[in-house]
Coordinates of C-alpha atoms and ligand atoms in Angstrom, one line a residue:
X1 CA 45.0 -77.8 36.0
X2 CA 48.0 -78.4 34.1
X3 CA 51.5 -77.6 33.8
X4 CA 53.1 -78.0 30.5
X5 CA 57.0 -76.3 29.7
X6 CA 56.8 -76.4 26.0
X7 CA 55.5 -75.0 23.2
X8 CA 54.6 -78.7 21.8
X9 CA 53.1 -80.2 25.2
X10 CA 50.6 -76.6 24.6
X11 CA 49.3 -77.0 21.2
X12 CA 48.9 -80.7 21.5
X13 CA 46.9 -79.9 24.9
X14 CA 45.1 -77.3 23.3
X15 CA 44.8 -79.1 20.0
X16 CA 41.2 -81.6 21.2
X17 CA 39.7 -78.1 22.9
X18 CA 39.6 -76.6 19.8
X19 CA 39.3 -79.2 17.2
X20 CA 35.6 -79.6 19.9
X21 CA 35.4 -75.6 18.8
X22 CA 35.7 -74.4 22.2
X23 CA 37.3 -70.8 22.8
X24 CA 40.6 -70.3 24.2
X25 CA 41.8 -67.3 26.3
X26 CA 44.8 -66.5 27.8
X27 CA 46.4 -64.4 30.0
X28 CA 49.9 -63.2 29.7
X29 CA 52.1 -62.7 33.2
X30 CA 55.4 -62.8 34.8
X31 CA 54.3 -64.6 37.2
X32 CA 54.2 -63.5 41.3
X33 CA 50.7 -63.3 40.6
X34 CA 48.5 -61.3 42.9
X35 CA 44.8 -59.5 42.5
X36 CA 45.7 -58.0 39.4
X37 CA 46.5 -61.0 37.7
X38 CA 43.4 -63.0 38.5
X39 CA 41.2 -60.4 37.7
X40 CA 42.6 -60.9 33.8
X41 CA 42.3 -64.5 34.8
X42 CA 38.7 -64.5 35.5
X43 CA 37.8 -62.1 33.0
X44 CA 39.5 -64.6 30.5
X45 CA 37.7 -67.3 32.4
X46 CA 34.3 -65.4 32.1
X47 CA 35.0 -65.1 28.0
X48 CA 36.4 -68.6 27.5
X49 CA 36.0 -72.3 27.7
X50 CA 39.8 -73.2 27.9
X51 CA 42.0 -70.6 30.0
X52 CA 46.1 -70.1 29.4
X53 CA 48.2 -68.4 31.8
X54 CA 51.7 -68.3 30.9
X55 CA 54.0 -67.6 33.5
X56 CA 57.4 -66.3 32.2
X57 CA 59.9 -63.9 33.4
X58 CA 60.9 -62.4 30.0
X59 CA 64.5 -61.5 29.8
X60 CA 64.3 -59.7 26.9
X61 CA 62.6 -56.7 27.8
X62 CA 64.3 -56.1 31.1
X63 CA 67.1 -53.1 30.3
X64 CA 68.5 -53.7 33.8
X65 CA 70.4 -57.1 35.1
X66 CA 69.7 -56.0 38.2
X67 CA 65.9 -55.8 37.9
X68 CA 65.8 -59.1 36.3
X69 CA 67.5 -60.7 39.2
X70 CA 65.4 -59.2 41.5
X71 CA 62.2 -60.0 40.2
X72 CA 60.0 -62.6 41.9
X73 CA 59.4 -66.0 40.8
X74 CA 56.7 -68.4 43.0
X75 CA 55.7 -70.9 40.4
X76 CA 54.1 -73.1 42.9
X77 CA 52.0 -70.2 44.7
X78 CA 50.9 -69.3 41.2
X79 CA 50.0 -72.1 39.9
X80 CA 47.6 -72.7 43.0
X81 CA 46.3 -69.2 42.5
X82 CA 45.8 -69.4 38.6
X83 CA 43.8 -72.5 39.3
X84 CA 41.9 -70.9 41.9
X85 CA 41.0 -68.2 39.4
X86 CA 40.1 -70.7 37.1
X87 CA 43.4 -71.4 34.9
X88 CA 43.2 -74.9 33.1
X89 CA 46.7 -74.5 31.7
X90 CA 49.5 -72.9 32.8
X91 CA 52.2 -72.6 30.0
X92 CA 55.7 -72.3 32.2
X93 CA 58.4 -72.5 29.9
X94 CA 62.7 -72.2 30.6
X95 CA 64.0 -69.0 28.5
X96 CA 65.9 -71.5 25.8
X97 CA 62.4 -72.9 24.8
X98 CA 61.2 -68.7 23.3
X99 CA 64.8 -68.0 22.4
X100 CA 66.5 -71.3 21.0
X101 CA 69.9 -71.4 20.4
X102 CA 70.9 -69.0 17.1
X103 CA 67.8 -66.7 18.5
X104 CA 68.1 -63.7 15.7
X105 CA 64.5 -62.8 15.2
X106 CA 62.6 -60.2 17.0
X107 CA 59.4 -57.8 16.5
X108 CA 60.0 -54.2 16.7
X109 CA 57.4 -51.4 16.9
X110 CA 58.2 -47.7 15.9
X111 CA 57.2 -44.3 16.2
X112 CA 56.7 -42.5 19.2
X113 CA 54.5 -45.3 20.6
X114 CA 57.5 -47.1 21.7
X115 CA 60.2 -44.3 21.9
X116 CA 58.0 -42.2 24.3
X117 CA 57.4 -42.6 28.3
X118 CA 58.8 -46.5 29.3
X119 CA 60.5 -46.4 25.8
X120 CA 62.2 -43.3 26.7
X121 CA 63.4 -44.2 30.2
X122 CA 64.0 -47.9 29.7
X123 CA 65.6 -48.0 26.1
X124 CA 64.5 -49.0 22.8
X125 CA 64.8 -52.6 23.7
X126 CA 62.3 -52.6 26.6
X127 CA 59.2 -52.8 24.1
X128 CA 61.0 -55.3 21.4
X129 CA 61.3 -57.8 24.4
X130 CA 58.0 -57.1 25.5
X131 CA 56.6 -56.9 21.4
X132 CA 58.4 -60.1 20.8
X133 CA 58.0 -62.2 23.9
X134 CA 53.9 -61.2 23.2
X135 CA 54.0 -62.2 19.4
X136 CA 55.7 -65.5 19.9
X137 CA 53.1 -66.3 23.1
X138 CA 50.4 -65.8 21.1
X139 CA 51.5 -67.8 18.4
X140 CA 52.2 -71.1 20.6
X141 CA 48.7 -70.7 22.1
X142 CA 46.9 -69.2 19.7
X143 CA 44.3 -68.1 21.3
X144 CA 40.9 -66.8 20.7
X145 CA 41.3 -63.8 23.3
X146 CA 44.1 -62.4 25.4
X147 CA 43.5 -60.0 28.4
X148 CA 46.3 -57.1 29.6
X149 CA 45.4 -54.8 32.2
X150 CA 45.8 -50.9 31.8
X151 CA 47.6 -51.0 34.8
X152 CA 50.5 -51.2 31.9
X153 CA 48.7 -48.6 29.4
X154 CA 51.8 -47.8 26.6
X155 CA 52.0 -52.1 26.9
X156 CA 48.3 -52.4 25.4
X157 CA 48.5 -49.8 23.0
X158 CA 52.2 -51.9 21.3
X159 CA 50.5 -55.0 22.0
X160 CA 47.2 -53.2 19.9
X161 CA 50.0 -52.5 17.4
X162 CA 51.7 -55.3 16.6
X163 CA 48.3 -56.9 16.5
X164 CA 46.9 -54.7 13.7
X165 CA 50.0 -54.8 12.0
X166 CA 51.1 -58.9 12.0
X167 CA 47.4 -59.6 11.7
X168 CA 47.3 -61.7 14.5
X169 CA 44.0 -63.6 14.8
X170 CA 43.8 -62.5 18.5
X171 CA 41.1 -60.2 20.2
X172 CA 42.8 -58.1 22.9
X173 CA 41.3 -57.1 25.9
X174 CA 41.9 -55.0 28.5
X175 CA 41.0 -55.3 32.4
X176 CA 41.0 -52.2 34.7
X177 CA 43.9 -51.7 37.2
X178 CA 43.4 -53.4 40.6
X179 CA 44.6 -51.1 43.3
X180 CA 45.6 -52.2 47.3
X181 CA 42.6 -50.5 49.3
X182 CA 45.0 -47.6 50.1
X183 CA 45.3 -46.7 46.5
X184 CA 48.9 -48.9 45.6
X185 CA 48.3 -49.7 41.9
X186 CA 49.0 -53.8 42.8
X187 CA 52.4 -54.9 41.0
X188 CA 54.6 -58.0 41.3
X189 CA 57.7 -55.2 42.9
X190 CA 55.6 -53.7 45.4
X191 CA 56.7 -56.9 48.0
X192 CA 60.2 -55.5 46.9
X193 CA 59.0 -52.3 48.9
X194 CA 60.4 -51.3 53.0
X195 CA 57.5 -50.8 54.8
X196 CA 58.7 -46.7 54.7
X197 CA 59.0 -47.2 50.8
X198 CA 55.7 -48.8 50.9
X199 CA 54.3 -45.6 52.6
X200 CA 55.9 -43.5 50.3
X201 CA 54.6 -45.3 46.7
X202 CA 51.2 -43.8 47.8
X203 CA 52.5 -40.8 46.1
X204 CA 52.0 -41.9 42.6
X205 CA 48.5 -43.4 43.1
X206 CA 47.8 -39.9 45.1
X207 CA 49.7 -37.7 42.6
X208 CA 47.4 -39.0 39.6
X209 CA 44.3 -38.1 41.7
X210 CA 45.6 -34.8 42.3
X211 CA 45.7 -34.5 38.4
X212 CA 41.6 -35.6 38.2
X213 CA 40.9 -32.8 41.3
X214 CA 43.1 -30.4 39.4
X215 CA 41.5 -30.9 35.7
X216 CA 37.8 -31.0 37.5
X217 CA 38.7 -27.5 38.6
X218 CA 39.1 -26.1 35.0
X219 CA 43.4 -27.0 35.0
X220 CA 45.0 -27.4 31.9
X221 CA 46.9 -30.2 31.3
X222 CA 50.1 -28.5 32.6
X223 CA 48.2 -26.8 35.7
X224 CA 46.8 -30.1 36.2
X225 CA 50.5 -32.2 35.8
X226 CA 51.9 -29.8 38.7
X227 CA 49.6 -30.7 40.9
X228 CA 50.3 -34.3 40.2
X229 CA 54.0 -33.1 40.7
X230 CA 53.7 -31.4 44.2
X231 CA 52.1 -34.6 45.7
X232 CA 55.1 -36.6 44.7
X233 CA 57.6 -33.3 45.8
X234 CA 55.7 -33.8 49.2
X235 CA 57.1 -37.6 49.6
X236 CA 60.6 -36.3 48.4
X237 CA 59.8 -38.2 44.9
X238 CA 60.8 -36.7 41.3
X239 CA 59.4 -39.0 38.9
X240 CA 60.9 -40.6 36.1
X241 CA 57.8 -38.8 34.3
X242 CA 54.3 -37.8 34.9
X243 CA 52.6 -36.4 31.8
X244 CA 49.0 -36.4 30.4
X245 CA 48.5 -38.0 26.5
X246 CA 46.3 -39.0 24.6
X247 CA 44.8 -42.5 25.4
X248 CA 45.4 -44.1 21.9
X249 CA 48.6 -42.5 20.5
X250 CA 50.3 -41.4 24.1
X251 CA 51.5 -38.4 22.6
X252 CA 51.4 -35.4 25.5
X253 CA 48.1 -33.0 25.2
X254 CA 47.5 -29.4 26.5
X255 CA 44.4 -30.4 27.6
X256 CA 41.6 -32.7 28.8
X257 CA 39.5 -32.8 25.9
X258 CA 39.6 -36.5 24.8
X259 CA 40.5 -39.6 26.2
X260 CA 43.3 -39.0 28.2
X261 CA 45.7 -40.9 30.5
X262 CA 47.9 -39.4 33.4
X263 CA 51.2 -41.6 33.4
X264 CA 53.5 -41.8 36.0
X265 CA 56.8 -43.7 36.7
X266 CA 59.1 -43.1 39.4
X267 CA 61.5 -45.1 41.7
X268 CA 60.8 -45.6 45.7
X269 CA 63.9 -46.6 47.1
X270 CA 65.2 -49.1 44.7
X271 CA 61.9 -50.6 43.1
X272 CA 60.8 -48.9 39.8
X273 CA 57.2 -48.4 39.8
X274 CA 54.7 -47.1 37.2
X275 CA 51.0 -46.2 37.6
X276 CA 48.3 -44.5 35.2
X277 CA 44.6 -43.2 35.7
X278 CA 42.3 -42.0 33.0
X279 CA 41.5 -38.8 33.3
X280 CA 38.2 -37.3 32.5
X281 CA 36.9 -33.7 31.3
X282 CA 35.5 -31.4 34.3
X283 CA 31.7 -31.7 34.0
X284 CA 30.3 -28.5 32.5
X285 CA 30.0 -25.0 34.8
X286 CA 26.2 -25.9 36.2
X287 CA 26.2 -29.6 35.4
X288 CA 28.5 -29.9 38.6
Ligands
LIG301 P1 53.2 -58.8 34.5 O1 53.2 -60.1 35.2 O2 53.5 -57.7 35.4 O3 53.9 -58.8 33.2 O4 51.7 -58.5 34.2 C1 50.9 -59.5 33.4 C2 49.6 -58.8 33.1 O5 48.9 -58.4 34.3 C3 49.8 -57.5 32.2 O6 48.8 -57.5 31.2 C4 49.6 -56.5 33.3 O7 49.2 -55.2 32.7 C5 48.6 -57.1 34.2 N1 48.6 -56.4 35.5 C6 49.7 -56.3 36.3 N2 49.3 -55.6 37.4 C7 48.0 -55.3 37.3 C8 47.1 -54.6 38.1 N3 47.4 -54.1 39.3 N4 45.8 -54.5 37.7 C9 45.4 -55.1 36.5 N5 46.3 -55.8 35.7 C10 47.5 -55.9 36.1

């Protein structure tokens, strides 16, 4: 397992692995890694015969200083755990190395893709750090295949975008959400949590179940969004927003009669949290 901090040290690590032909795969993060994480980790591991993980806290696509400040960093416990999931490479570089001096460029998706839901509440620049910070990773590993978790849906489907639309030579995948046995979608904030707080952020995970029980009862999508609704009312929680859309565009639907996700963000106490569950149809009257 190695560490290297610039773009350079990474290609010219990489460079023998694939001159040999060997696959690489990598695996995005922020660091604080927990289950979530190493799931992508092994997943990429599984796929691969060299494995990335870059560890950066992006500043670009945090809206609020606060947040940034605030957000977790444990480099040595993640290196250990990245290893133990079977990282060969962890890619840790300082800000100035992505954003040099003179830094003008960045990647910007439109459409509603990016203006809707974490675009809405956390302003247009939210997904240009997160579109550009992704681009310009994938371009200093360039790697054969790089794993996201739906745990951050609207982030997959940009990522999908800006894939399609640069022509990256990059297959994306995408690994499930890993939840806390209580439900707790697993996130680098939740240690950021009081233990009451922590109680009360099983309202999102429970609120997006109450959206499945509603829908298998014959809801609509708005019957079926006010249930989700009540579950967070009960813990004294109004969400940032809880809606149902469609699973490749995000754009809100009336009902469950496609892929559809239930999205949810809201803030316990002062950590922002966001969850997401896809939601299926209700089985037919008899098949049940
Ligand atoms: P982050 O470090 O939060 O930027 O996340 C890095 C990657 O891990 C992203 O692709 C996330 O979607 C993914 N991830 C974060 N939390 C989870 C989780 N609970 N389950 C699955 N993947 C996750």
């Amino acid at each position: 397992m190695r560490i290297v901090r610039t773009v350079a040290e990474l290609r010219d690590a990489l460079a023998p692995r694939r001159a040999a032909g060997e696959r690489v795969g990598f695996v995005p993060t922020m660091g604080a890694l927990h289950e979530g994480h190493l799931s992508l980790i092994r997943a990429a591991r599984a796929g691969s015969d060299v494995v990335v993980v870059s560890v950066f806290v992006n500043p670009t696509q945090f809206n609020d200083p606060a947040d940034l400040a605030a957000y977790p960093r444990t480099e040595e416990a993640d290196v250990a755990l990245a290893a133990s999931a079977g990282a060969d490479l962890v890619f840790a570089p300082e800000p100035a190395e992505l954003y040099p001096h003179g830094y003008a460029t960045s990647v910007t998706v439109t459409g509603p893709v990016t203006e809707s839901l974490e675009g809405a509440q956390r302003g247009r620049g939210h997904f240009d750090g997160v579109a550009t910070v992704v681009t310009k990773l994938l371009l200093a590993v360039g790697p054969d295949a790089a794993w996201f978790g739906a745990k951050d849906a609207q982030q997959v489907v940009v990522v999908r975008r800006v894939v399609a639309d640069l022509g990256l030579p990059v297959r994306i995948e995408v690994g499930p959400t890993v939840r806390e046995p209580d439900g707790l979608a697993m996130s680098s904030r939740n240690v950021r949590l009081s233990p009451a707080d922590r109680t009360r952020a099983l309202a999102l995970s429970r609120a997006l179940r109450a959206v499945q029980a509603a829908v298998d009862c014959g809801a609509d999508a708005a019957a079926a969004r006010a249930a989700g609704l009540a579950e967070l009312a009960a813990d004294g929680i109004e969400p940032e927003y809880l809606v149902l859309a469609d699973a490749g565009t995000l754009e809100p639907v009336e009902s469950v009669d496609r892929r559809v996700l239930a999205l949810v963000a809201a803030r316990v106490g002062p950590v922002r949290l966001i969850d997401n569950v896809t939601v299926t149809p209700a089985a037919p009257t008899g098949a049940r």
